[in-house]
Every structure is written in structure tokens, then in C-alpha cells.
PDB file of C-alpha atoms and ligand atoms in Angstrom:
ATOM      1  CA  MET A   7      10.699  -3.611   3.337  1.00 95.00           C
ATOM      2  CA  LYS A   8       8.602  -0.527   3.576  1.00 96.00           C
ATOM      3  CA  ALA A   9       5.625   0.425   1.393  1.00 98.00           C
ATOM      4  CA  ILE A  10       5.107   3.907   0.010  1.00 98.00           C
ATOM      5  CA  VAL A  11       1.934   5.397  -1.485  1.00 98.00           C
ATOM      6  CA  ASP A  12       2.250   8.381  -3.771  1.00 98.00           C
ATOM      7  CA  ARG A  13      -0.941  10.165  -2.772  1.00 98.00           C
ATOM      8  CA  ASP A  14      -0.606  12.527  -5.739  1.00 98.00           C
ATOM      9  CA  LEU A  15      -1.162   9.491  -7.989  1.00 98.00           C
ATOM     10  CA  CYS A  16      -3.672   7.477  -5.919  1.00 98.00           C
ATOM     11  CA  ILE A  17      -7.209   7.559  -7.297  1.00 98.00           C
ATOM     12  CA  GLY A  18      -8.722   5.794  -4.296  1.00 98.00           C
ATOM     13  CA  CYS A  19      -9.655   2.504  -5.936  1.00 98.00           C
ATOM     14  CA  GLY A  20      -9.164   0.687  -2.639  1.00 98.00           C
ATOM     15  CA  LEU A  21      -7.449  -2.342  -4.105  1.00 98.00           C
ATOM     16  CA  CYS A  22      -4.434  -2.045  -1.820  1.00 98.00           C
ATOM     17  CA  GLU A  23      -6.553  -2.018   1.337  1.00 98.00           C
ATOM     18  CA  ASP A  24      -8.506  -5.020   0.051  1.00 98.00           C
ATOM     19  CA  THR A  25      -5.291  -6.884  -0.788  1.00 98.00           C
ATOM     20  CA  CYS A  26      -3.186  -6.018   2.245  1.00 98.00           C
ATOM     21  CA  PRO A  27      -5.185  -4.326   5.016  1.00 98.00           C
ATOM     22  CA  GLU A  28      -2.301  -4.879   7.448  1.00 98.00           C
ATOM     23  CA  VAL A  29      -0.346  -2.206   5.593  1.00 98.00           C
ATOM     24  CA  PHE A  30      -2.787  -0.037   3.615  1.00 98.00           C
ATOM     25  CA  ARG A  31      -5.869   1.817   4.745  1.00 98.00           C
ATOM     26  CA  MET A  32      -8.144   4.238   2.977  1.00 98.00           C
ATOM     27  CA  GLY A  33      -8.024   7.645   4.618  1.00 98.00           C
ATOM     28  CA  GLU A  34     -10.955   9.953   5.212  1.00 98.00           C
ATOM     29  CA  ASP A  35      -9.870  11.864   2.112  1.00 98.00           C
ATOM     30  CA  GLY A  36     -10.496   8.724   0.047  1.00 98.00           C
ATOM     31  CA  LEU A  37      -6.827   8.074  -0.652  1.00 98.00           C
ATOM     32  CA  ALA A  38      -4.671   5.216   0.569  1.00 98.00           C
ATOM     33  CA  MET A  39      -2.290   5.567   3.492  1.00 98.00           C
ATOM     34  CA  VAL A  40       0.454   3.301   4.779  1.00 98.00           C
ATOM     35  CA  ILE A  41      -0.394   2.341   8.351  1.00 98.00           C
ATOM     36  CA  ASP A  42       2.619   0.127   9.100  1.00 98.00           C
ATOM     37  CA  ASP A  43       6.092   1.421   8.263  1.00 95.00           C
ATOM     38  CA  ASP A  44       7.821  -1.827   9.242  1.00 96.00           C
ATOM     39  CA  PRO A  45       5.424  -4.572   8.189  1.00 97.00           C
ATOM     40  CA  ALA A  46       5.911  -8.248   8.970  1.00 97.00           C
ATOM     41  CA  ALA A  47       7.729 -10.275   6.322  1.00 97.00           C
ATOM     42  CA  GLU A  48       4.578 -12.352   5.851  1.00 98.00           C
ATOM     43  CA  THR A  49       2.939  -9.326   4.248  1.00 98.00           C
ATOM     44  CA  TYR A  50       5.682  -8.799   1.640  1.00 98.00           C
ATOM     45  CA  PRO A  51       4.002 -10.916  -1.070  1.00 98.00           C
ATOM     46  CA  ASP A  52       0.757  -8.999  -0.628  1.00 98.00           C
ATOM     47  CA  ILE A  53       2.636  -5.697  -0.766  1.00 98.00           C
ATOM     48  CA  GLU A  54       4.321  -6.805  -3.995  1.00 98.00           C
ATOM     49  CA  ASP A  55       0.888  -7.701  -5.383  1.00 98.00           C
ATOM     50  CA  CYS A  56      -0.290  -4.194  -4.544  1.00 98.00           C
ATOM     51  CA  VAL A  57       2.711  -2.697  -6.359  1.00 98.00           C
ATOM     52  CA  GLU A  58       1.791  -4.671  -9.474  1.00 98.00           C
ATOM     53  CA  LEU A  59      -1.970  -4.267  -9.271  1.00 97.00           C
ATOM     54  CA  CYS A  60      -2.417  -0.596  -8.382  1.00 98.00           C
ATOM     55  CA  PRO A  61      -3.990   0.835 -11.549  1.00 98.00           C
ATOM     56  CA  VAL A  62      -1.984   4.048 -11.395  1.00 98.00           C
ATOM     57  CA  ALA A  63       1.307   2.604 -10.094  1.00 98.00           C
ATOM     58  CA  ALA A  64       1.082   4.705  -6.945  1.00 98.00           C
ATOM     59  CA  ILE A  65       2.678   2.071  -4.695  1.00 98.00           C
ATOM     60  CA  SER A  66       6.381   1.422  -4.408  1.00 98.00           C
ATOM     61  CA  VAL A  67       8.640  -0.244  -1.888  1.00 98.00           C
ATOM     62  CA  ALA A  68      11.910   0.696  -0.258  1.00 97.00           C
ATOM     63  CA  ALA A  69      14.361  -1.095   1.947  1.00 93.00           C
ATOM     64  CA  VAL A  70      14.007  -0.186   5.617  1.00 81.00           C
TER      65      VAL A  70
HETATM   66 FE1  F3S B 101      -4.730   4.189  -4.476  1.00 67.80          FE
HETATM   67 FE2  F3S B 101      -3.515   2.373  -5.870  1.00 67.80          FE
HETATM   68 FE3  F3S B 101      -4.344   1.819  -3.485  1.00 67.80          FE
HETATM   69  S1  F3S B 101      -5.012   3.840  -6.618  1.00 67.80           S
HETATM   70  S2  F3S B 101      -6.170   3.062  -3.239  1.00 67.80           S
HETATM   71  S3  F3S B 101      -2.789   3.277  -4.006  1.00 67.80           S
HETATM   72  S4  F3S B 101      -4.338   0.443  -5.206  1.00 67.80           S
END
């Protein structure tokens, strides 16, 4: 699984970094970035939480 952030939608709330810092980090521009394109399977539940919890639905996942 691979996480994707649509930076055109992200409003920089930071929830994804708080929930799954292994995969998401806030960039200097205040928007989230994906920092691991092939994250460990242990992080998948947290990534799914981020997909559901992002207030603007900016996070999606794709098969690697
Ligand atoms: Fe942005 Fe959503 Fe994360 S608004 S900071 S991608 S939780």
C-alpha cells in the first residue's frame, strides 16, 4: 500500500502527521507530504485512519 496526499486539497491540519508520523510529515509550506512510499504493513491501519479522518479527504491509498 502506498499513501497519497492531494496537496491541492490539504489545509495543513496536521492530523495525518500526528496519527502516522512514519508516513506523513508537514512540509515547510505547511502542507502534508508522504515521506515513505513503501511503508511497513504495521502502518496500514494508521494510514487508513488518516484516510477517514482527514477533514478534507486529501489522503488516498493505492496498491504498490
Ligand atoms: Fe492535510 Fe489532511 Fe493531513 S488536511 S495535514 S492531509 S490530515
